[in-house]
CSV table of C-alpha atoms in Angstrom, one decimal:
chain,number,residue,atom,x,y,z
Q,1,MET,CA,1.9,-17.5,5.5
Q,2,THR,CA,5.6,-18.0,4.9
Q,3,GLU,CA,7.4,-16.8,2.2
Q,4,THR,CA,10.0,-19.4,0.5
Q,5,GLY,CA,13.3,-18.8,-1.6
Q,6,HIS,CA,11.1,-20.3,-4.6
Q,7,ASP,CA,8.5,-17.9,-3.9
Q,8,ARG,CA,10.9,-14.9,-4.0
Q,9,ARG,CA,12.1,-16.2,-7.2
Q,10,LEU,CA,8.6,-16.7,-8.9
Q,11,ALA,CA,8.1,-13.1,-7.7
Q,12,ALA,CA,10.9,-11.8,-9.6
Q,13,VAL,CA,9.5,-13.0,-12.8
Q,14,TRP,CA,7.5,-10.5,-15.0
Q,15,ARG,CA,4.0,-11.3,-15.9
Q,16,ASP,CA,1.4,-10.1,-18.3
Q,17,ALA,CA,-1.5,-9.2,-15.9
Q,18,ARG,CA,-4.8,-8.5,-17.3
Q,19,VAL,CA,-6.7,-5.5,-16.3
Q,20,VAL,CA,-9.9,-6.5,-14.9
Q,21,ASP,CA,-11.4,-3.4,-13.6
Q,22,VAL,CA,-10.6,0.3,-13.3
Q,23,ARG,CA,-12.3,2.6,-10.8
Q,24,HIS,CA,-11.3,6.2,-10.5
Q,25,HIS,CA,-10.9,8.0,-6.6
Q,26,GLY,CA,-12.0,11.4,-8.1
Q,27,ASP,CA,-9.3,13.1,-10.0
Q,28,LEU,CA,-6.5,11.9,-7.6
Q,29,ALA,CA,-6.1,8.3,-8.1
Q,30,VAL,CA,-7.3,4.9,-9.9
Q,31,ILE,CA,-7.9,1.6,-8.6
Q,32,LEU,CA,-7.1,-1.1,-10.3
Q,33,ARG,CA,-7.9,-4.8,-10.3
Q,34,LEU,CA,-5.5,-7.1,-12.1
Q,35,ASP,CA,-5.7,-10.8,-13.0
Q,36,VAL,CA,-2.1,-12.0,-12.5
Q,37,PRO,CA,-1.3,-15.5,-14.0
Q,38,ASP,CA,0.5,-17.8,-11.8
Q,39,ARG,CA,0.9,-15.4,-9.1
Q,40,VAL,CA,2.7,-15.8,-5.8
Q,41,ILE,CA,0.2,-15.0,-3.0
Q,42,HIS,CA,1.2,-11.6,-1.5
Q,43,ARG,CA,1.6,-11.0,2.4
Q,44,PRO,CA,-0.2,-7.7,3.5
Q,45,GLY,CA,2.0,-4.6,3.1
Q,46,GLN,CA,4.1,-6.0,0.1
Q,47,HIS,CA,3.9,-4.4,-3.2
Q,48,TYR,CA,4.0,-5.0,-6.9
Q,49,VAL,CA,6.1,-3.2,-9.8
Q,50,VAL,CA,4.3,-2.2,-12.8
Q,51,ARG,CA,6.4,-1.6,-16.1
Q,52,LEU,CA,5.2,0.2,-19.1
Q,53,ARG,CA,7.0,-0.5,-22.5
Q,54,ALA,CA,6.8,1.9,-25.3
Q,55,GLU,CA,7.1,0.7,-29.1
Q,56,ASP,CA,10.6,1.8,-29.1
Q,57,GLY,CA,11.6,-0.2,-26.0
Q,58,TYR,CA,11.8,2.6,-23.8
Q,59,THR,CA,10.3,1.0,-20.1
Q,60,ALA,CA,9.4,2.9,-17.2
Q,61,SER,CA,8.2,1.2,-13.9
Q,62,ARG,CA,6.9,2.2,-10.6
Q,63,SER,CA,6.1,0.3,-7.4
Q,64,TYR,CA,2.7,0.2,-6.0
Q,65,SER,CA,1.1,-1.4,-2.7
Q,66,ALA,CA,-1.2,-4.4,-3.0
Q,67,VAL,CA,-4.6,-3.5,-1.3
Q,68,SER,CA,-6.3,-6.5,-1.7
Q,69,ALA,CA,-6.2,-9.3,0.8
Q,70,PRO,CA,-4.2,-12.4,0.0
Q,71,SER,CA,-7.1,-14.5,-0.3
Q,72,ASP,CA,-8.4,-12.3,-3.1
Q,73,ASP,CA,-8.2,-13.7,-6.6
Q,74,GLN,CA,-7.1,-10.7,-8.1
Q,75,VAL,CA,-4.6,-8.2,-7.1
Q,76,GLU,CA,-5.9,-4.6,-6.2
Q,77,LEU,CA,-3.5,-1.7,-6.5
Q,78,TYR,CA,-4.2,2.0,-5.7
Q,79,VAL,CA,-2.3,4.3,-8.1
Q,80,GLU,CA,-2.3,8.2,-6.9
Q,81,LYS,CA,-2.0,10.3,-10.0
Q,82,VAL,CA,1.5,12.2,-9.7
Q,83,PRO,CA,1.8,15.5,-11.6
Q,84,ASP,CA,3.8,14.9,-14.6
Q,85,GLY,CA,4.2,11.2,-13.8
Q,86,GLU,CA,4.7,9.1,-16.9
Q,87,VAL,CA,3.6,5.9,-15.4
Q,88,SER,CA,0.9,7.1,-13.0
Q,89,GLY,CA,-0.5,9.4,-15.7
Q,90,PHE,CA,-0.9,6.4,-18.1
Q,91,LEU,CA,-2.4,4.2,-15.7
Q,92,SER,CA,-4.9,6.8,-14.5
Q,93,GLU,CA,-5.9,8.3,-17.7
Q,94,VAL,CA,-5.4,5.8,-20.6
Q,95,VAL,CA,-5.6,2.1,-19.2
Q,96,GLU,CA,-8.9,0.3,-19.6
Q,97,PRO,CA,-10.4,-3.0,-18.6
Q,98,GLY,CA,-9.0,-5.8,-20.7
Q,99,ASP,CA,-5.4,-4.2,-21.2
Q,100,GLU,CA,-2.4,-6.0,-20.2
Q,101,LEU,CA,0.2,-4.5,-18.0
Q,102,GLU,CA,3.6,-6.1,-17.1
Q,103,CYS,CA,4.2,-6.7,-13.5
Q,104,ARG,CA,6.2,-8.7,-10.8
Q,105,GLY,CA,5.8,-9.2,-7.4
Q,106,PRO,CA,5.0,-9.2,-4.5
Q,107,ILE,CA,8.2,-7.8,-3.0
Q,108,GLY,CA,9.0,-6.4,0.4
Q,109,ARG,CA,9.6,-9.1,3.2
Q,110,TRP,CA,10.1,-6.2,6.0
Q,111,PHE,CA,7.1,-4.2,5.5
Q,112,ALA,CA,4.8,-7.1,5.8
Q,113,TRP,CA,2.3,-8.4,8.4
Q,114,ASP,CA,1.8,-12.1,9.5
Q,115,GLY,CA,-1.7,-11.7,11.0
Q,116,ARG,CA,-0.8,-13.3,13.8
Q,117,THR,CA,0.9,-10.6,16.2
Q,118,PRO,CA,-0.2,-7.2,17.4
Q,119,ALA,CA,0.2,-4.4,14.7
Q,120,LEU,CA,-0.3,-0.6,14.5
Q,121,GLY,CA,-0.8,0.9,11.3
Q,122,VAL,CA,-0.2,4.6,10.8
Q,123,GLY,CA,-0.8,6.1,7.2
Q,124,GLY,CA,-1.1,9.4,5.3
Q,125,GLY,CA,-3.1,9.7,2.2
Q,126,SER,CA,-2.4,7.2,-0.2
Q,127,GLY,CA,-0.1,5.4,2.5
Q,128,VAL,CA,-3.1,3.7,3.6
Q,129,ALA,CA,-3.0,1.4,0.7
Q,130,PRO,CA,-1.0,-1.4,2.3
Q,131,LEU,CA,-2.9,-1.0,5.5
Q,132,VAL,CA,-6.2,-1.7,3.9
Q,133,SER,CA,-4.7,-5.1,2.7
Q,134,MET,CA,-3.8,-5.6,6.4
Q,135,LEU,CA,-7.3,-5.0,7.6
Q,136,ARG,CA,-8.9,-7.1,4.8
Q,137,HIS,CA,-6.4,-9.8,6.1
Q,138,GLY,CA,-7.4,-9.6,9.7
Q,139,ILE,CA,-11.0,-9.7,8.9
Q,140,ASP,CA,-10.2,-12.8,6.4
Q,141,VAL,CA,-8.6,-14.7,9.4
Q,142,GLY,CA,-10.6,-13.5,12.2
Q,143,ARG,CA,-7.8,-11.4,13.9
Q,144,GLN,CA,-8.8,-7.8,13.3
Q,145,GLU,CA,-8.5,-7.0,16.7
Q,146,LEU,CA,-4.8,-7.4,16.7
Q,147,LEU,CA,-4.4,-4.4,14.0
Q,148,SER,CA,-5.1,-1.0,15.2
Q,149,LEU,CA,-5.2,1.8,12.7
Q,150,ALA,CA,-4.5,5.7,12.5
Q,151,VAL,CA,-4.9,7.2,9.2
Q,152,SER,CA,-4.6,10.8,8.0
Q,153,ALA,CA,-5.6,13.1,5.0
Q,154,ARG,CA,-6.5,16.9,4.4
Q,155,THR,CA,-10.2,16.1,3.9
Q,156,ALA,CA,-12.5,13.0,3.6
Q,157,ALA,CA,-12.6,13.1,-0.1
Q,158,ASP,CA,-8.8,12.9,-0.1
Q,159,LEU,CA,-8.8,9.8,1.8
Q,160,PRO,CA,-8.8,6.6,-0.1
Q,161,TYR,CA,-11.1,3.6,1.3
Q,162,ARG,CA,-12.2,6.0,4.0
Q,163,GLU,CA,-15.5,4.2,4.8
Q,164,GLU,CA,-13.9,0.7,4.9
Q,165,LEU,CA,-11.4,2.2,7.4
Q,166,GLU,CA,-14.2,4.2,9.5
Q,167,ALA,CA,-16.1,0.8,9.6
Q,168,ALA,CA,-13.2,-0.9,11.1
Q,169,GLY,CA,-12.8,1.7,13.7
Q,170,ALA,CA,-9.8,3.3,12.4
Q,171,LEU,CA,-8.7,6.6,14.1
Q,172,VAL,CA,-9.2,9.0,10.9
Q,173,ALA,CA,-7.7,12.4,11.2
Q,174,LEU,CA,-8.8,15.1,8.8
Q,175,SER,CA,-6.7,18.3,8.9
Q,176,ARG,CA,-9.0,20.6,6.9
Q,177,GLU,CA,-12.1,19.5,7.9
Q,178,LYS,CA,-14.2,21.5,10.2
Q,179,GLY,CA,-13.7,19.7,13.7
Q,180,GLY,CA,-11.0,17.6,12.3
Q,181,PHE,CA,-7.3,17.2,13.9
Q,182,ARG,CA,-3.9,16.1,12.9
Q,183,LEU,CA,-2.0,13.1,13.9
Q,184,ASP,CA,0.3,14.7,16.5
Q,185,GLY,CA,2.5,13.8,19.2
Q,186,SER,CA,-0.7,13.7,21.7
Q,187,VAL,CA,-2.7,11.3,19.3
Q,188,LEU,CA,0.2,9.0,18.3
Q,189,GLY,CA,1.1,8.8,22.1
Q,190,ALA,CA,-2.2,7.5,22.9
Q,191,VAL,CA,-2.1,4.9,20.2
Q,192,ALA,CA,1.3,3.9,20.5
Q,193,ASP,CA,2.2,0.2,21.5
Q,194,PRO,CA,5.5,-1.0,22.7
Q,195,GLY,CA,4.1,-4.6,22.1
Q,196,ALA,CA,3.1,-4.3,18.5
Q,197,THR,CA,5.1,-3.8,15.2
Q,198,ALA,CA,4.3,-0.1,13.9
Q,199,PHE,CA,3.8,0.1,9.9
Q,200,VAL,CA,4.2,3.8,9.1
Q,201,CYS,CA,3.3,4.5,5.4
Q,202,GLY,CA,3.3,7.8,3.2
Q,203,SER,CA,5.2,10.7,2.1
Q,204,ALA,CA,8.7,11.5,3.4
Q,205,ARG,CA,7.6,14.4,5.3
Q,206,PHE,CA,4.6,12.5,6.9
Q,207,THR,CA,6.5,9.3,7.8
Q,208,LEU,CA,9.3,11.5,9.4
Q,209,ALA,CA,7.0,13.2,11.6
Q,210,MET,CA,5.0,9.9,12.5
Q,211,GLU,CA,8.3,8.1,13.6
Q,212,SER,CA,9.5,11.0,15.6
Q,213,HIS,CA,6.2,11.0,17.6
Q,214,LEU,CA,6.1,7.2,18.0
Q,215,LEU,CA,9.5,7.0,19.0
Q,216,ALA,CA,8.6,10.1,21.5
Q,217,ALA,CA,5.7,8.1,22.9
Q,218,GLY,CA,8.0,4.9,23.7
Q,219,GLN,CA,7.6,2.9,20.7
Q,220,PRO,CA,10.7,0.9,20.5
Q,221,THR,CA,13.1,1.7,17.4
Q,222,ASP,CA,13.2,-1.8,16.2
Q,223,SER,CA,9.6,-2.1,16.1
Q,224,ILE,CA,8.8,0.6,13.8
Q,225,ARG,CA,8.9,-0.3,9.9
Q,226,VAL,CA,8.7,2.5,7.6
Q,227,GLU,CA,7.5,2.5,3.8
Q,228,ARG,CA,7.9,6.2,2.4
Q,229,PHE,CA,6.8,7.6,-1.2
Q,230,GLY,CA,9.3,9.4,-3.2
Q,231,PRO,CA,8.6,12.4,-5.5
Q,232,SER,CA,7.5,10.1,-8.5
Q,233,GLY,CA,5.0,8.3,-6.4
Q,234,GLU,CA,7.3,5.2,-6.2
Q,235,ILE,CA,8.0,3.3,-3.0
Q,236,GLU,CA,11.1,4.0,-1.1
Q,237,GLU,CA,11.3,1.2,2.0
Q,238,GLU,CA,13.3,1.9,4.7
Q,239,ALA,CA,14.7,-1.5,4.9
Q,240,ASP,CA,14.0,-5.1,3.7
Q,241,GLY,CA,15.7,-7.4,6.0
């Protein structure tokens, strides 16, 4: 799955995507399924930008990771509702099937898994979204054994795609459930793999802690790739080589 310069140019073009399905994850978030015309096939871990446009011309945009596998005919996005978030609020409360949304992508060459090399995914809350794309792709290509997953949330209800992750054998840490635990240094030390690329995704606080635990466990610095969410819920990549 090789991205070319031509693909990157096409990915930068804004497209009117049709909303095919809208599913709510409690009061926390919404799962959108989009039909994107002439889309560039994404790599697991990449994200899309969704732009809203008001009648007066004002625009607001946010980035959301693709949850769908590259083989999926549609693009699936998990949008966490952010307090006072103008984009996430609209997407979670107003958008209905049949609506059109401006989007462009996929974006992010650095935080992407090729499905052919060992990988460790560490995600917190909605940060599991790109890891689920990796999981689905691994299953599609018959290489699921290359991907290890450790994910975290406060409760089972807070964790997106929990049943799918558990069925795949992911290590699931639920910090506020009875008998639960946190992804701390000892847990990350047991899953760290110097021979794998570690993909860490979540809030700034979560990713900083996980990166520190992985480094302490001997995970090489250049094998760790971080994608963090800012206060607005927008993706803030550490780098994009």
